[in-house]
Short mmCIF file of C-alpha atoms in Angstrom, two decimals:
data_model
loop_
_atom_site.label_atom_id
_atom_site.label_comp_id
_atom_site.label_asym_id
_atom_site.label_seq_id
_atom_site.Cartn_x
_atom_site.Cartn_y
_atom_site.Cartn_z
CA MET I 12 76.34 44.28 143.05
CA VAL I 13 79.67 44.89 143.43
CA ARG I 14 82.20 41.83 143.58
CA GLY I 15 83.63 40.87 147.37
CA THR I 16 87.02 39.61 148.38
CA ARG I 17 87.00 35.82 149.42
CA PHE I 18 88.32 34.82 152.69
CA PRO I 19 88.23 31.05 152.80
CA GLY I 20 87.11 29.50 155.73
CA THR I 21 85.50 33.44 156.90
CA ALA I 22 82.56 35.07 157.09
CA PHE I 23 83.63 37.98 155.16
CA ARG I 24 80.85 39.78 153.12
CA GLY I 25 83.13 42.40 151.13
CA ALA I 26 81.23 44.91 148.65
CA ALA I 27 79.26 41.75 147.48
CA ALA I 28 75.17 41.98 146.81
CA ARG I 29 74.79 45.61 147.81
CA GLY I 30 71.42 46.90 148.05
CA THR I 31 69.49 44.47 149.92
CA ALA I 32 68.07 45.47 153.85
CA ALA I 33 66.71 48.05 155.21
CA TRP I 34 67.97 50.89 157.75
CA CYS I 35 65.21 53.32 157.88
CA ALA I 36 66.41 56.97 157.41
CA ALA I 37 66.18 58.02 160.71
CA ALA I 38 68.77 55.51 162.00
CA VAL I 39 71.32 58.44 159.79
CA LEU I 40 71.50 60.02 163.71
CA ALA I 41 70.44 57.14 166.18
CA LEU I 42 69.06 54.24 164.30
CA GLY I 43 65.68 55.44 165.55
CA ALA I 44 62.15 53.03 165.48
CA CYS I 45 60.11 52.88 162.18
CA SER I 46 57.09 52.63 162.05
CA ALA I 47 54.47 50.60 158.98
CA SER I 48 51.75 51.88 158.60
CA GLY I 49 47.64 49.70 157.32
CA ASP I 50 47.24 46.19 157.98
CA ASN I 51 49.40 43.98 156.24
CA ALA I 52 50.50 40.30 156.64
CA ARG I 53 53.00 41.63 159.37
CA THR I 54 50.47 42.63 162.08
CA ALA I 55 46.85 41.04 160.05
CA PRO I 56 44.96 38.73 161.90
CA VAL I 57 44.59 35.04 160.35
CA GLU I 58 43.11 32.09 160.68
CA ALA I 59 45.00 28.84 159.87
CA SER I 60 45.64 27.59 156.87
CA GLY I 61 48.76 25.29 156.02
CA ASP I 62 49.19 21.63 155.25
CA ALA I 63 51.19 20.60 158.36
CA THR I 64 54.25 20.55 156.18
CA LEU I 65 56.33 23.57 156.06
CA ARG I 66 57.76 24.32 151.84
CA ILE I 67 61.06 26.30 152.18
CA GLY I 68 62.35 26.96 148.98
CA LEU I 69 65.30 29.87 148.03
CA ILE I 70 66.13 32.23 145.35
CA LEU I 71 69.68 31.47 144.06
CA ASP I 72 70.44 34.23 142.02
CA ASN I 73 74.51 34.78 141.74
CA THR I 74 76.01 33.98 138.52
CA GLY I 75 79.15 34.38 137.05
CA PRO I 76 81.81 36.27 138.84
CA GLN I 77 79.28 35.97 142.32
CA ALA I 78 78.15 32.58 141.98
CA PHE I 79 80.42 31.64 144.85
CA LEU I 80 78.00 33.09 147.23
CA ASN I 81 75.21 30.37 146.12
CA ALA I 82 77.19 27.82 148.00
CA ALA I 83 77.19 29.15 151.58
CA GLN I 84 74.10 29.82 150.87
CA LEU I 85 72.15 26.74 150.18
CA ALA I 86 75.24 25.16 153.02
CA ALA I 87 73.39 26.90 155.50
CA ALA I 88 69.80 26.40 154.54
CA ARG I 89 70.60 22.41 154.47
CA LEU I 90 71.82 23.05 158.07
CA ALA I 91 69.42 24.39 158.87
CA VAL I 92 67.02 22.25 157.33
CA GLN I 93 68.96 19.20 158.99
CA GLN I 94 68.93 20.15 162.29
CA ILE I 95 64.83 21.63 162.75
CA ASN I 96 64.21 17.38 161.44
CA ALA I 97 66.40 16.63 163.95
CA ALA I 98 64.79 18.16 166.60
CA GLY I 99 61.30 16.97 165.56
CA GLY I 100 60.09 19.21 162.27
CA HIS I 101 57.05 21.00 161.92
CA LYS I 102 54.12 19.82 163.88
CA GLY I 103 56.25 16.27 163.74
CA ARG I 104 56.35 16.00 160.31
CA PRO I 105 59.96 16.55 157.42
CA VAL I 106 60.47 20.08 156.88
CA GLU I 107 60.80 20.21 153.01
CA LEU I 108 64.02 22.61 151.75
CA LEU I 109 62.63 22.50 148.17
CA PRO I 110 65.22 21.86 144.91
CA GLU I 111 66.64 25.50 144.07
CA THR I 112 68.14 26.43 140.70
CA THR I 113 70.62 29.40 139.85
CA GLY I 114 69.83 32.50 137.98
CA SER I 115 69.01 35.70 137.39
CA ASP I 116 65.44 35.56 136.29
CA THR I 117 63.58 36.29 139.86
CA ALA I 118 60.48 36.39 138.83
CA ALA I 119 60.71 33.43 137.53
CA GLN I 120 62.29 31.55 139.83
CA ALA I 121 59.86 32.58 142.21
CA ARG I 122 57.03 31.16 140.16
CA GLU I 123 58.51 27.65 140.55
CA LEU I 124 58.53 27.61 144.33
CA VAL I 125 54.51 28.99 143.88
CA ASN I 126 54.01 26.31 142.18
CA ALA I 127 55.83 24.06 144.73
CA LYS I 128 53.97 25.06 146.84
CA ALA I 129 56.68 27.13 149.09
CA ASP I 130 55.44 28.56 152.80
CA VAL I 131 58.47 30.93 152.55
CA VAL I 132 61.54 31.88 150.78
CA ILE I 133 64.76 32.54 151.54
CA GLY I 134 66.57 35.09 148.76
CA PRO I 135 67.38 37.50 146.84
CA THR I 136 71.12 38.00 147.11
CA ASP I 137 70.88 41.28 144.78
CA SER I 138 68.53 43.77 146.26
CA SER I 139 67.94 45.27 142.33
CA ARG I 140 66.54 41.43 142.02
CA ALA I 141 64.25 41.64 145.60
CA PRO I 142 61.14 43.95 143.84
CA ALA I 143 60.14 41.00 140.97
CA ALA I 144 60.46 37.77 144.06
CA ILE I 145 58.37 40.54 146.33
CA ASP I 146 55.45 40.51 143.80
CA VAL I 147 55.00 36.86 142.68
CA LEU I 148 55.44 35.97 146.10
CA SER I 149 53.57 38.39 148.48
CA LYS I 150 50.57 37.97 146.31
CA ALA I 151 50.63 34.53 146.38
CA GLY I 152 50.81 34.51 150.02
CA ILE I 153 54.53 33.78 150.61
CA THR I 154 56.66 34.81 152.81
CA LEU I 155 60.05 35.99 152.00
CA ILE I 156 62.60 36.59 153.57
CA SER I 157 66.10 37.79 152.39
CA PRO I 158 69.87 37.24 153.97
CA ALA I 159 71.53 39.09 152.19
CA ASN I 160 69.35 42.30 150.68
CA THR I 161 70.47 46.23 151.99
CA ALA I 162 68.80 48.97 149.64
CA PRO I 163 66.79 51.08 152.32
CA GLU I 164 64.04 52.10 149.51
CA LEU I 165 63.47 48.35 150.06
CA SER I 166 62.40 49.45 153.90
CA SER I 167 58.98 50.92 151.69
CA TYR I 168 58.53 48.46 148.96
CA LYS I 169 54.95 47.82 149.10
CA SER I 170 54.89 44.01 150.40
CA GLY I 171 51.77 43.19 151.82
CA GLY I 172 54.09 42.45 154.92
CA TYR I 173 55.65 39.39 153.53
CA TYR I 174 59.42 41.33 153.06
CA PHE I 175 61.74 40.67 155.66
CA ARG I 176 65.90 41.14 155.73
CA THR I 177 68.21 39.52 157.83
CA ALA I 178 70.76 42.13 156.80
CA ALA I 179 71.29 45.04 158.07
CA ALA I 180 71.12 48.11 155.73
CA ASP I 181 73.85 50.52 154.16
CA VAL I 182 73.64 53.37 156.72
CA ALA I 183 73.27 50.85 159.47
CA GLN I 184 77.53 51.25 159.70
CA ALA I 185 76.60 55.30 159.72
CA PRO I 186 77.42 55.79 163.64
CA VAL I 187 80.29 53.09 163.89
CA LEU I 188 81.91 54.88 161.67
CA VAL I 189 82.40 57.75 163.63
CA LYS I 190 82.52 55.65 167.22
CA ILE I 191 85.99 54.44 165.37
CA ALA I 192 86.86 57.57 164.45
CA ARG I 193 86.11 59.05 167.71
CA ASP I 194 87.73 55.85 169.33
CA ALA I 195 91.07 57.03 168.35
CA GLY I 196 90.64 60.46 169.40
CA ALA I 197 89.08 61.91 166.34
CA LYS I 198 87.89 65.38 166.48
CA SER I 199 86.99 66.85 163.18
CA LEU I 200 86.08 64.59 160.07
CA ALA I 201 86.74 64.55 156.25
CA VAL I 202 83.79 62.21 154.02
CA VAL I 203 85.22 60.88 150.39
CA TYR I 204 82.60 59.50 148.79
CA GLU I 205 81.74 58.27 145.62
CA ASP I 206 78.80 59.78 143.48
CA GLY I 207 75.76 57.07 143.62
CA ASN I 208 73.12 55.36 146.09
CA TYR I 209 75.33 53.92 148.35
CA GLY I 210 77.49 57.00 148.08
CA GLN I 211 75.26 59.97 149.22
CA GLU I 212 73.20 57.81 150.92
CA LEU I 213 75.62 56.60 153.72
CA SER I 214 77.77 60.01 153.26
CA ALA I 215 74.45 61.90 154.60
CA ALA I 216 74.06 59.04 157.51
CA VAL I 217 78.02 59.77 158.57
CA SER I 218 77.97 63.44 157.90
CA ALA I 219 74.27 63.25 160.31
CA SER I 220 75.68 61.17 162.98
CA ALA I 221 79.61 62.84 163.01
CA GLU I 222 77.52 66.34 163.37
CA ALA I 223 75.14 64.30 166.22
CA ALA I 224 78.83 63.20 168.10
CA GLY I 225 80.07 66.49 168.41
CA LEU I 226 82.77 65.88 165.16
CA ASP I 227 83.44 69.37 163.70
CA PRO I 228 83.75 70.86 161.17
CA VAL I 229 82.94 68.26 158.69
CA THR I 230 84.05 68.14 155.24
CA VAL I 231 81.80 65.80 152.50
CA SER I 232 83.01 65.53 149.03
CA GLY I 233 81.77 63.50 146.34
CA PHE I 234 83.80 62.21 142.89
CA LYS I 235 82.81 60.01 140.03
CA ALA I 236 84.76 56.61 140.27
CA GLY I 237 88.09 57.74 138.45
CA GLU I 238 88.06 61.09 138.98
CA ALA I 239 89.03 61.33 142.42
CA ARG I 240 91.55 63.37 142.97
CA LYS I 241 89.72 66.74 143.66
CA SER I 242 87.79 65.56 146.75
CA ALA I 243 91.71 64.51 147.92
CA ALA I 244 92.82 67.56 147.50
CA ALA I 245 89.72 68.49 149.50
CA ALA I 246 90.16 66.10 152.67
CA ARG I 247 93.86 67.49 152.66
CA ASP I 248 92.87 71.31 153.22
CA ALA I 249 90.03 70.57 155.37
CA ALA I 250 92.97 68.61 157.81
CA PRO I 251 90.80 66.07 159.41
CA ASP I 252 91.79 63.84 162.19
CA ALA I 253 89.56 61.23 160.87
CA VAL I 254 88.80 60.41 156.60
CA VAL I 255 86.25 57.79 156.31
CA VAL I 256 86.02 56.86 152.37
CA ILE I 257 82.44 55.36 150.89
CA ALA I 258 83.11 53.83 147.56
CA ARG I 259 82.94 50.77 145.73
CA ASP I 260 84.12 50.51 142.47
CA GLY I 261 86.03 53.68 142.68
CA ALA I 262 87.70 53.02 146.08
CA GLN I 263 91.12 52.06 144.73
CA GLY I 264 91.49 54.81 142.78
CA ALA I 265 90.31 57.32 145.78
CA LEU I 266 92.56 56.00 148.39
CA ALA I 267 95.61 56.37 145.59
CA GLU I 268 94.07 59.51 145.34
CA LEU I 269 94.22 60.55 149.03
CA ALA I 270 97.54 58.88 149.47
CA ASN I 271 99.14 61.20 146.76
CA ALA I 272 97.79 64.29 148.99
CA GLY I 273 99.71 62.99 151.68
CA LEU I 274 96.84 61.48 153.72
CA ALA I 275 98.29 58.94 155.76
CA GLY I 276 96.83 55.30 156.07
CA ASN I 277 96.44 56.12 159.90
CA LYS I 278 93.53 58.45 158.77
CA LEU I 279 91.38 56.84 157.18
CA ILE I 280 88.73 54.48 157.81
CA LEU I 281 86.72 52.29 154.82
CA THR I 282 83.10 51.46 154.78
CA ASP I 283 82.70 48.28 153.67
CA GLY I 284 81.67 48.83 149.42
CA ALA I 285 85.87 49.60 150.41
CA PHE I 286 86.97 47.11 151.88
CA ARG I 287 89.41 44.55 150.22
CA GLN I 288 92.54 43.60 150.70
CA TYR I 289 94.78 45.48 147.57
CA GLY I 290 98.72 44.54 148.69
CA SER I 291 100.50 45.84 146.10
CA ASP I 292 97.79 47.13 143.48
CA LEU I 293 98.99 50.33 146.28
CA GLY I 294 101.54 51.96 146.89
CA SER I 295 103.72 50.96 149.49
CA LYS I 296 102.45 51.69 152.79
CA ALA I 297 99.06 53.62 151.84
CA LEU I 298 96.97 52.05 153.61
CA GLU I 299 99.10 51.57 156.70
CA GLY I 300 96.98 51.80 160.46
CA ALA I 301 93.89 52.36 157.73
CA ARG I 302 90.72 50.85 159.37
CA ALA I 303 87.44 49.60 157.40
CA LEU I 304 83.96 48.09 158.59
CA VAL I 305 83.05 45.09 157.05
CA PRO I 306 78.95 44.04 158.38
CA GLY I 307 78.52 40.39 160.04
CA THR I 308 80.24 38.13 162.95
CA PHE I 309 83.77 36.00 162.30
CA PRO I 310 81.63 33.15 162.74
CA SER I 311 82.40 30.37 165.19
CA ALA I 312 84.77 27.01 164.78
CA HIS I 313 81.70 24.98 165.50
CA PHE I 314 79.81 26.89 163.29
CA GLN I 315 82.07 27.07 159.81
CA ALA I 316 82.58 23.07 161.00
CA GLU I 317 78.50 22.38 160.37
CA LEU I 318 78.97 23.95 157.67
CA VAL I 319 81.69 22.21 155.58
CA ALA I 320 80.33 19.16 156.93
CA ILE I 321 77.33 20.09 154.85
CA ASP I 322 79.30 20.97 151.50
CA ALA I 323 83.53 19.98 152.15
CA GLY I 324 83.75 21.76 149.38
CA LEU I 325 83.13 25.61 150.70
CA LYS I 326 85.58 28.35 150.63
CA ASP I 327 83.59 30.94 151.63
CA MET I 328 80.60 31.74 154.08
CA THR I 329 79.12 34.88 153.22
CA PHE I 330 75.44 35.71 154.03
CA ALA I 331 75.50 31.74 156.43
CA ALA I 332 75.06 33.32 158.97
CA GLU I 333 71.67 35.35 157.89
CA THR I 334 70.59 32.60 155.67
CA TYR I 335 70.88 30.49 158.71
CA ASP I 336 69.33 32.37 160.38
CA ALA I 337 66.05 33.34 158.01
CA VAL I 338 65.41 29.42 157.86
CA ASN I 339 65.30 29.00 161.47
CA LEU I 340 63.01 32.11 162.08
CA ALA I 341 60.81 30.41 159.95
CA ALA I 342 60.22 27.40 161.39
CA LEU I 343 60.11 28.81 164.74
CA ALA I 344 57.39 31.49 163.16
CA ALA I 345 55.32 28.33 162.02
CA ALA I 346 56.19 26.53 165.25
CA ALA I 347 54.60 29.90 167.41
CA ALA I 348 51.47 30.03 165.11
CA GLU I 349 51.04 26.30 165.00
CA ASP I 350 50.47 26.61 161.13
CA ASP I 351 52.69 26.58 158.07
CA ALA I 352 51.32 28.92 155.72
CA GLY I 353 53.04 32.07 154.26
CA ALA I 354 50.63 34.44 155.91
CA SER I 355 50.90 33.14 159.72
CA ILE I 356 54.41 32.56 159.01
CA ALA I 357 54.77 36.62 158.40
CA GLY I 358 52.55 37.21 161.47
CA THR I 359 55.17 35.52 163.94
CA LEU I 360 58.02 36.30 162.69
CA ILE I 361 58.40 39.59 164.95
CA ALA I 362 57.86 38.10 168.12
CA VAL I 363 59.37 35.29 167.69
CA SER I 364 62.73 37.50 166.77
CA GLY I 365 62.00 39.40 169.97
CA GLY I 366 60.73 42.25 167.67
CA THR I 367 58.23 45.33 168.14
CA PRO I 368 55.80 44.35 170.97
CA GLY I 369 52.32 43.91 170.51
CA THR I 370 52.61 42.40 166.72
CA ARG I 371 50.34 38.88 166.73
CA ALA I 372 51.90 35.30 167.96
CA SER I 373 50.13 32.28 169.45
CA SER I 374 47.92 32.78 172.01
CA ALA I 375 49.61 30.33 173.82
CA GLN I 376 52.89 32.34 174.34
CA SER I 377 53.05 34.87 176.45
CA GLY I 378 55.57 36.74 179.24
CA LYS I 379 58.88 38.49 178.63
CA PRO I 380 60.90 36.64 176.00
CA THR I 381 63.37 33.65 176.53
CA PRO I 382 66.32 33.94 174.95
CA CYS I 383 67.42 31.43 172.63
CA SER I 384 69.75 30.29 170.31
CA THR I 385 68.36 27.16 168.42
CA TYR I 386 65.63 25.68 166.93
CA LYS I 387 65.70 22.69 169.34
CA ASP I 388 65.60 25.10 172.46
CA CYS I 389 63.33 27.57 170.44
CA LEU I 390 61.05 25.15 170.26
CA ALA I 391 60.91 24.05 173.54
CA ALA I 392 60.70 27.25 175.04
CA ILE I 393 57.10 27.69 172.86
CA ARG I 394 56.68 24.82 173.95
CA ASP I 395 55.99 25.21 177.47
CA GLY I 396 53.99 28.55 176.71
CA LYS I 397 56.82 30.90 175.96
CA ALA I 398 57.76 33.42 174.20
CA ILE I 399 60.75 33.57 172.71
CA ASP I 400 63.44 36.04 171.14
CA TYR I 401 65.52 34.17 168.94
CA ASP I 402 69.54 34.71 168.87
CA GLY I 403 71.60 33.13 166.04
CA GLU I 404 74.37 32.61 164.05
CA SER I 405 74.60 36.54 162.94
CA GLY I 406 73.37 37.95 166.44
CA PRO I 407 70.50 39.35 167.61
CA VAL I 408 67.38 40.15 164.97
CA ARG I 409 64.80 41.40 166.39
CA PHE I 410 62.22 42.63 163.32
CA ASP I 411 60.83 46.12 163.22
CA ALA I 412 57.52 46.36 162.05
CA ASN I 413 58.87 47.03 158.02
CA GLY I 414 60.78 42.94 158.39
CA ASP I 415 64.11 45.12 159.08
CA VAL I 416 66.47 44.35 161.43
CA THR I 417 67.02 45.99 164.78
CA ALA I 418 70.34 45.88 165.51
CA ALA I 419 73.85 44.27 163.48
CA ARG I 420 77.51 43.20 164.32
CA TYR I 421 80.55 44.81 162.24
CA MET I 422 84.22 43.19 161.85
CA VAL I 423 86.93 45.97 162.58
CA PHE I 424 89.80 45.09 160.19
CA SER I 425 92.95 46.81 160.05
CA TYR I 426 95.97 47.64 157.33
CA GLY I 427 99.31 46.50 157.81
CA ALA I 428 102.49 48.35 155.56
CA ASP I 429 101.52 45.16 153.21
CA ASN I 430 97.78 47.15 152.75
CA LYS I 431 96.78 44.28 153.49
CA ALA I 432 93.69 43.72 156.66
CA LYS I 433 93.05 41.40 159.19
CA LEU I 434 90.67 41.17 161.70
CA THR I 435 91.09 43.61 165.00
CA GLY I 436 87.62 43.59 166.38
CA SER I 437 84.57 44.16 166.38
CA GLU I 438 81.40 46.85 166.61
CA ALA I 439 77.36 46.71 167.22
CA ALA I 440 74.89 48.97 166.41
CA GLY I 441 71.01 48.99 167.27
CA ARG I 442 68.06 50.58 168.13
CA SER I 443 65.14 49.52 170.16
CA ALA I 444 62.41 47.88 167.60
CA GLY I 445 59.35 50.04 167.15
#
């Protein structure tokens, strides 16, 4: 996990908590569909076994410098449950948000939630902690939905079909980075990446996307944090039209070396891991004209106000939209399945998200999915016997057979002469569910 910069009143996600959600490897070229094999809770028939009380638990695993990430997720979960209960709850009973704890012992948190009879759990933030939660909860038949996981390997982790996430994987941004370069007129590209899983996987995805888009040549050079001079020189010697910088801890050093190599800021495109407000930490005008890609959408004023009404001290809204949507999707899955048990929720999540056709839902729902954006409206459609497609605060979700989102939204930031970035646009990436 890398600490993210905070912007009061925005949904900036920075580089915090990387390694959680999974965009399959085929996304490198065109975000092609993934597929799951064998029987699992996402598709297997199941008999209703709930007790008519939907219980939702939270795993808040951020401590130390990352502790600020807990507040937004907690506020979003409380807001969603409040609105769900105002709309009638589940089967006329209030949905319960179980008391939360904070800590890095994810397995212990998961066991506590099993003992508390949770039906679905939201979290964790850190991808490296997801396996511990999955192992405990899947054995207990409890659905887990992470609002922040982006590690590709989690896509194939053995969860018995109980694991989902409402955040896009790191590699999903690859075609969007290439689009930004092409839109600016680039015909050749250099990729400078920091060694490590994040850099290696994303650089391969960017390279493949660039080649598929006709950018030629594509020069790729890796570096270790603090040792980016040779990579910067390689990028300069290639004389590219644009340079994609893929880094986390080594981002500042790499950007300084690129500036020293004479690569103008307007040639640079930063990935989410490299994005931050550098200011005086870099030389004057080092990033002037550079662009950066950040996952997520700028929250509406209405959504911000609703969250602040829950927590007046809220300063950061990272992962709030994804948490809010995860809770709503869980409740809608229970409503569509007419059962609050974890297995029923897991088996209906894909359907209510508007995802892969052919997955199990209540026999009462049929026809082309009806788009809806609130629990109240979606519940009304379900009660009318309609299939639904929940598109929430984070945008379309559309889970695939691996529990991965098949649509993603991004914010585009542009840097000024002061090496500080401002929101200047948005982009989207997606693929057909399958």
